[in-house]
């Protein structure tokens, strides 16, 4: 008895199974459109074909929704991936990354019109090769004798085109191989669309994050600032901020919300708004972080209360934050950290060092109260606030050296701050960043002596009048206009009167002329004044009400020696 078998068919079957297994195992491992296309061609070559090319509709690469079939002649396609079996010289009609529309009439264009695959036998006299001269010449030079073009489609929308060629393999593409490629094209199209959706969400998150971040000014009266912000490819929730505080102080904030995407960006925006609101209450950094922690816990509970089917219900909420408040008069920085790396301090005459401070738990995780550390700074010192990604990127090989990269760059602080930020950026190119890389550099200065004035006042009834004379003389020296000067005199009189009547000596008047005019009156009593609306026949109770009407804002700041009542900003012209 004689038995025969078709070895060729069996080999094709095994080759098809190997190809299907390779595509399913390797394609779709990343959420990147171009990387997914490269995974496909590498899975097909050299086992199934000798050359493979994937071209993707250009809007898909940017995360936009693909067009409905059929495609017009002017729809651009990006050559996203190419693979060659090797041996002879690799011949490309167009380089990877090139964007161009398809030529008509060719099998490639027709595939994207009717969404049907084309298995074509190629030869030197194939007529349509002249319609696309560059591609036709590449086919001739490569010696390709068989072409299989298949559309990459999903739910009636065209994502791209797969073209595979055989040059060294003698057989052409049969019906079973065409069916196999269609199945693999469907799998790949789904992976590409997943990557496209991720790219789209990332683009929205990045735009939202960018618009929520502050536009940090190049310089201020008492500080100079510069920043570096390299956003995470996944769309992180890192942020930084620099804003004014009463008393010519400056707040510096760097933080990061755990997670990625739109939710992380929107949460970052919420926390940034809360920080601005809390800072306006003259809270110290540790108190501010405590209130911010309460906000994060409340937001986390709101997430837990969402329906079980909501994706946000399963996402925990945690964030880190470093808050620094610089006072140019005391030349100190008050610093508190919630799970964030401590800042680094460098100066012209000292080696860069990481400040030693108590780092509390991350926001939303609970733990002991936050602690504030006061650090003296000298004129020209540079304070570096950064995210954990930068700290990890600069660690020594043993992993215990701290932010070695920042130490190296901050060894020379005489250069412009933006140059220092750029140096850090250029040395990050070889590092794989796992989050938002944010660096905020601040050079501290003393407040100009000719733009501030302080007077100690006696504890007697003449003090308000004397304070008004001091203020009138100083405002005239500064060239402040008459209307602002008159309003400031009234504010000074009311605040000094309140300090003498309800506070405790010593009483001190402090005027600050920055971009705005600020008036401060200090006394040693911790008792807080309150705004009252006096009745028609009341003899008192109008002091703070008058101040609130004449100034844009007012507040109270406490310290170990008592309190400071301030008003501002009044326009200083």
PDB file of N, CA, C and O in Angstrom, residues 385-428:
ATOM      1  N   UNK A 385      13.973  72.759  43.224  1.00  0.00           N
ATOM      2  CA  UNK A 385      12.853  71.882  43.520  1.00  0.00           C
ATOM      3  C   UNK A 385      12.645  70.979  42.312  1.00  0.00           C
ATOM      4  O   UNK A 385      12.684  71.449  41.170  1.00  0.00           O
ATOM      5  N   UNK A 386      12.404  69.698  42.523  1.00  0.00           N
ATOM      6  CA  UNK A 386      12.362  68.750  41.417  1.00  0.00           C
ATOM      7  C   UNK A 386      11.461  67.582  41.779  1.00  0.00           C
ATOM      8  O   UNK A 386      11.123  67.356  42.948  1.00  0.00           O
ATOM      9  N   UNK A 387      11.053  66.855  40.753  1.00  0.00           N
ATOM     10  CA  UNK A 387      10.247  65.654  40.962  1.00  0.00           C
ATOM     11  C   UNK A 387      11.151  64.446  41.190  1.00  0.00           C
ATOM     12  O   UNK A 387      12.350  64.481  40.898  1.00  0.00           O
ATOM     13  N   UNK A 388      10.559  63.373  41.674  1.00  0.00           N
ATOM     14  CA  UNK A 388      11.333  62.170  41.987  1.00  0.00           C
ATOM     15  C   UNK A 388      11.989  61.573  40.755  1.00  0.00           C
ATOM     16  O   UNK A 388      13.021  60.898  40.860  1.00  0.00           O
ATOM     17  N   UNK A 389      11.428  61.809  39.586  1.00  0.00           N
ATOM     18  CA  UNK A 389      12.007  61.271  38.356  1.00  0.00           C
ATOM     19  C   UNK A 389      13.411  61.824  38.138  1.00  0.00           C
ATOM     20  O   UNK A 389      14.333  61.096  37.776  1.00  0.00           O
ATOM     21  N   UNK A 390      13.595  63.115  38.373  1.00  0.00           N
ATOM     22  CA  UNK A 390      14.916  63.713  38.224  1.00  0.00           C
ATOM     23  C   UNK A 390      15.889  63.181  39.261  1.00  0.00           C
ATOM     24  O   UNK A 390      17.066  62.980  38.977  1.00  0.00           O
ATOM     25  N   UNK A 391      15.390  62.957  40.455  1.00  0.00           N
ATOM     26  CA  UNK A 391      16.252  62.402  41.496  1.00  0.00           C
ATOM     27  C   UNK A 391      16.717  61.003  41.120  1.00  0.00           C
ATOM     28  O   UNK A 391      17.881  60.650  41.265  1.00  0.00           O
ATOM     29  N   UNK A 392      15.810  60.186  40.597  1.00  0.00           N
ATOM     30  CA  UNK A 392      16.172  58.827  40.203  1.00  0.00           C
ATOM     31  C   UNK A 392      17.084  58.821  38.993  1.00  0.00           C
ATOM     32  O   UNK A 392      18.003  58.005  38.888  1.00  0.00           O
ATOM     33  N   UNK A 393      16.854  59.753  38.049  1.00  0.00           N
ATOM     34  CA  UNK A 393      17.674  59.794  36.838  1.00  0.00           C
ATOM     35  C   UNK A 393      19.103  60.166  37.142  1.00  0.00           C
ATOM     36  O   UNK A 393      20.008  59.828  36.395  1.00  0.00           O
ATOM     37  N   UNK A 394      19.345  60.847  38.259  1.00  0.00           N
ATOM     38  CA  UNK A 394      20.703  61.274  38.559  1.00  0.00           C
ATOM     39  C   UNK A 394      21.373  60.491  39.650  1.00  0.00           C
ATOM     40  O   UNK A 394      22.417  60.876  40.150  1.00  0.00           O
ATOM     41  N   UNK A 395      20.806  59.395  40.072  1.00  0.00           N
ATOM     42  CA  UNK A 395      21.423  58.626  41.140  1.00  0.00           C
ATOM     43  C   UNK A 395      22.686  57.928  40.669  1.00  0.00           C
ATOM     44  O   UNK A 395      22.865  57.645  39.499  1.00  0.00           O
ATOM     45  N   UNK A 396      23.532  57.640  41.631  1.00  0.00           N
ATOM     46  CA  UNK A 396      24.739  56.898  41.313  1.00  0.00           C
ATOM     47  C   UNK A 396      24.389  55.461  41.000  1.00  0.00           C
ATOM     48  O   UNK A 396      23.269  55.012  41.211  1.00  0.00           O
ATOM     49  N   UNK A 397      25.353  54.702  40.495  1.00  0.00           N
ATOM     50  CA  UNK A 397      25.080  53.326  40.093  1.00  0.00           C
ATOM     51  C   UNK A 397      24.646  52.480  41.275  1.00  0.00           C
ATOM     52  O   UNK A 397      23.896  51.531  41.139  1.00  0.00           O
ATOM     53  N   UNK A 398      25.132  52.808  42.478  1.00  0.00           N
ATOM     54  CA  UNK A 398      24.730  52.028  43.646  1.00  0.00           C
ATOM     55  C   UNK A 398      23.331  52.388  44.112  1.00  0.00           C
ATOM     56  O   UNK A 398      22.746  51.715  44.941  1.00  0.00           O
ATOM     57  N   UNK A 399      22.784  53.504  43.595  1.00  0.00           N
ATOM     58  CA  UNK A 399      21.436  53.888  43.960  1.00  0.00           C
ATOM     59  C   UNK A 399      21.329  54.627  45.266  1.00  0.00           C
ATOM     60  O   UNK A 399      20.256  54.840  45.782  1.00  0.00           O
ATOM     61  N   UNK A 400      22.461  55.059  45.855  1.00  0.00           N
ATOM     62  CA  UNK A 400      22.430  55.743  47.142  1.00  0.00           C
ATOM     63  C   UNK A 400      23.079  57.105  47.086  1.00  0.00           C
ATOM     64  O   UNK A 400      23.296  57.733  48.104  1.00  0.00           O
ATOM     65  N   UNK A 401      23.397  57.575  45.891  1.00  0.00           N
ATOM     66  CA  UNK A 401      24.137  58.828  45.777  1.00  0.00           C
ATOM     67  C   UNK A 401      23.261  60.053  45.701  1.00  0.00           C
ATOM     68  O   UNK A 401      23.769  61.161  45.656  1.00  0.00           O
ATOM     69  N   UNK A 402      21.945  59.891  45.692  1.00  0.00           N
ATOM     70  CA  UNK A 402      21.083  61.047  45.581  1.00  0.00           C
ATOM     71  C   UNK A 402      21.085  61.613  44.176  1.00  0.00           C
ATOM     72  O   UNK A 402      21.578  60.996  43.233  1.00  0.00           O
ATOM     73  N   UNK A 403      20.521  62.806  44.001  1.00  0.00           N
ATOM     74  CA  UNK A 403      20.437  63.413  42.667  1.00  0.00           C
ATOM     75  C   UNK A 403      21.808  63.901  42.192  1.00  0.00           C
ATOM     76  O   UNK A 403      22.099  65.096  42.198  1.00  0.00           O
ATOM     77  N   UNK A 404      22.641  62.971  41.768  1.00  0.00           N
ATOM     78  CA  UNK A 404      24.016  63.295  41.370  1.00  0.00           C
ATOM     79  C   UNK A 404      24.034  64.243  40.188  1.00  0.00           C
ATOM     80  O   UNK A 404      24.921  65.102  40.080  1.00  0.00           O
ATOM     81  N   UNK A 405      23.085  64.113  39.258  1.00  0.00           N
ATOM     82  CA  UNK A 405      23.032  64.981  38.090  1.00  0.00           C
ATOM     83  C   UNK A 405      22.855  66.433  38.508  1.00  0.00           C
ATOM     84  O   UNK A 405      23.541  67.331  38.007  1.00  0.00           O
ATOM     85  N   UNK A 406      21.944  66.680  39.443  1.00  0.00           N
ATOM     86  CA  UNK A 406      21.715  68.051  39.896  1.00  0.00           C
ATOM     87  C   UNK A 406      22.922  68.591  40.647  1.00  0.00           C
ATOM     88  O   UNK A 406      23.261  69.779  40.526  1.00  0.00           O
ATOM     89  N   UNK A 407      23.571  67.760  41.430  1.00  0.00           N
ATOM     90  CA  UNK A 407      24.780  68.202  42.125  1.00  0.00           C
ATOM     91  C   UNK A 407      25.827  68.684  41.133  1.00  0.00           C
ATOM     92  O   UNK A 407      26.478  69.714  41.336  1.00  0.00           O
ATOM     93  N   UNK A 408      25.983  67.922  40.063  1.00  0.00           N
ATOM     94  CA  UNK A 408      26.984  68.272  39.054  1.00  0.00           C
ATOM     95  C   UNK A 408      26.635  69.587  38.366  1.00  0.00           C
ATOM     96  O   UNK A 408      27.500  70.468  38.193  1.00  0.00           O
ATOM     97  N   UNK A 409      25.376  69.754  37.971  1.00  0.00           N
ATOM     98  CA  UNK A 409      24.984  70.965  37.246  1.00  0.00           C
ATOM     99  C   UNK A 409      25.016  72.186  38.157  1.00  0.00           C
ATOM    100  O   UNK A 409      25.451  73.271  37.751  1.00  0.00           O
ATOM    101  N   UNK A 410      24.596  72.033  39.424  1.00  0.00           N
ATOM    102  CA  UNK A 410      24.531  73.162  40.337  1.00  0.00           C
ATOM    103  C   UNK A 410      25.862  73.486  40.988  1.00  0.00           C
ATOM    104  O   UNK A 410      25.944  74.370  41.855  1.00  0.00           O
ATOM    105  N   UNK A 411      26.927  72.801  40.591  1.00  0.00           N
ATOM    106  CA  UNK A 411      28.254  73.117  41.131  1.00  0.00           C
ATOM    107  C   UNK A 411      28.705  74.507  40.693  1.00  0.00           C
ATOM    108  O   UNK A 411      29.540  75.135  41.349  1.00  0.00           O
ATOM    109  N   UNK A 412      28.158  74.999  39.576  1.00  0.00           N
ATOM    110  CA  UNK A 412      28.483  76.332  39.083  1.00  0.00           C
ATOM    111  C   UNK A 412      27.179  77.101  38.913  1.00  0.00           C
ATOM    112  O   UNK A 412      26.480  76.960  37.906  1.00  0.00           O
ATOM    113  N   UNK A 413      26.848  77.936  39.917  1.00  0.00           N
ATOM    114  CA  UNK A 413      25.573  78.657  39.898  1.00  0.00           C
ATOM    115  C   UNK A 413      25.711  80.092  39.421  1.00  0.00           C
ATOM    116  O   UNK A 413      24.753  80.866  39.511  1.00  0.00           O
ATOM    117  N   UNK A 414      26.884  80.463  38.929  1.00  0.00           N
ATOM    118  CA  UNK A 414      27.069  81.836  38.443  1.00  0.00           C
ATOM    119  C   UNK A 414      26.423  82.060  37.085  1.00  0.00           C
ATOM    120  O   UNK A 414      26.286  83.193  36.632  1.00  0.00           O
ATOM    121  N   UNK A 415      26.040  80.984  36.419  1.00  0.00           N
ATOM    122  CA  UNK A 415      25.449  81.100  35.087  1.00  0.00           C
ATOM    123  C   UNK A 415      23.957  81.388  35.188  1.00  0.00           C
ATOM    124  O   UNK A 415      23.347  81.207  36.243  1.00  0.00           O
ATOM    125  N   UNK A 416      23.334  81.840  34.083  1.00  0.00           N
ATOM    126  CA  UNK A 416      21.873  82.054  34.103  1.00  0.00           C
ATOM    127  C   UNK A 416      21.139  80.764  34.460  1.00  0.00           C
ATOM    128  O   UNK A 416      21.551  79.655  34.092  1.00  0.00           O
ATOM    129  N   UNK A 417      20.022  80.928  35.155  1.00  0.00           N
ATOM    130  CA  UNK A 417      19.267  79.759  35.616  1.00  0.00           C
ATOM    131  C   UNK A 417      18.755  78.916  34.458  1.00  0.00           C
ATOM    132  O   UNK A 417      18.719  77.685  34.541  1.00  0.00           O
ATOM    133  N   UNK A 418      18.323  79.565  33.364  1.00  0.00           N
ATOM    134  CA  UNK A 418      17.813  78.789  32.244  1.00  0.00           C
ATOM    135  C   UNK A 418      18.905  77.932  31.622  1.00  0.00           C
ATOM    136  O   UNK A 418      18.634  76.824  31.135  1.00  0.00           O
ATOM    137  N   UNK A 419      20.145  78.414  31.641  1.00  0.00           N
ATOM    138  CA  UNK A 419      21.262  77.597  31.143  1.00  0.00           C
ATOM    139  C   UNK A 419      21.445  76.353  32.001  1.00  0.00           C
ATOM    140  O   UNK A 419      21.750  75.267  31.485  1.00  0.00           O
ATOM    141  N   UNK A 420      21.274  76.498  33.309  1.00  0.00           N
ATOM    142  CA  UNK A 420      21.385  75.337  34.201  1.00  0.00           C
ATOM    143  C   UNK A 420      20.274  74.328  33.908  1.00  0.00           C
ATOM    144  O   UNK A 420      20.524  73.112  33.877  1.00  0.00           O
ATOM    145  N   UNK A 421      19.063  74.832  33.688  1.00  0.00           N
ATOM    146  CA  UNK A 421      17.959  73.927  33.343  1.00  0.00           C
ATOM    147  C   UNK A 421      18.243  73.206  32.025  1.00  0.00           C
ATOM    148  O   UNK A 421      17.978  72.003  31.892  1.00  0.00           O
ATOM    149  N   UNK A 422      18.775  73.930  31.058  1.00  0.00           N
ATOM    150  CA  UNK A 422      19.081  73.315  29.764  1.00  0.00           C
ATOM    151  C   UNK A 422      20.147  72.240  29.909  1.00  0.00           C
ATOM    152  O   UNK A 422      20.080  71.193  29.249  1.00  0.00           O
ATOM    153  N   UNK A 423      21.131  72.469  30.769  1.00  0.00           N
ATOM    154  CA  UNK A 423      22.175  71.458  30.982  1.00  0.00           C
ATOM    155  C   UNK A 423      21.572  70.171  31.533  1.00  0.00           C
ATOM    156  O   UNK A 423      21.973  69.066  31.141  1.00  0.00           O
ATOM    157  N   UNK A 424      20.632  70.304  32.461  1.00  0.00           N
ATOM    158  CA  UNK A 424      19.964  69.112  32.996  1.00  0.00           C
ATOM    159  C   UNK A 424      19.204  68.398  31.892  1.00  0.00           C
ATOM    160  O   UNK A 424      19.248  67.175  31.765  1.00  0.00           O
ATOM    161  N   UNK A 425      18.512  69.170  31.050  1.00  0.00           N
ATOM    162  CA  UNK A 425      17.739  68.570  29.954  1.00  0.00           C
ATOM    163  C   UNK A 425      18.637  67.790  29.007  1.00  0.00           C
ATOM    164  O   UNK A 425      18.324  66.658  28.629  1.00  0.00           O
ATOM    165  N   UNK A 426      19.768  68.376  28.621  1.00  0.00           N
ATOM    166  CA  UNK A 426      20.636  67.721  27.652  1.00  0.00           C
ATOM    167  C   UNK A 426      21.225  66.427  28.213  1.00  0.00           C
ATOM    168  O   UNK A 426      21.456  65.474  27.475  1.00  0.00           O
ATOM    169  N   UNK A 427      21.440  66.373  29.519  1.00  0.00           N
ATOM    170  CA  UNK A 427      21.998  65.162  30.111  1.00  0.00           C
ATOM    171  C   UNK A 427      20.932  64.124  30.434  1.00  0.00           C
ATOM    172  O   UNK A 427      21.265  63.009  30.845  1.00  0.00           O
ATOM    173  N   UNK A 428      19.667  64.480  30.233  1.00  0.00           N
ATOM    174  CA  UNK A 428      18.587  63.513  30.453  1.00  0.00           C
ATOM    175  C   UNK A 428      18.282  62.695  29.214  1.00  0.00           C
ATOM    176  O   UNK A 428      17.494  61.767  29.272  1.00  0.00           O
TER     177      UNK A 428
END
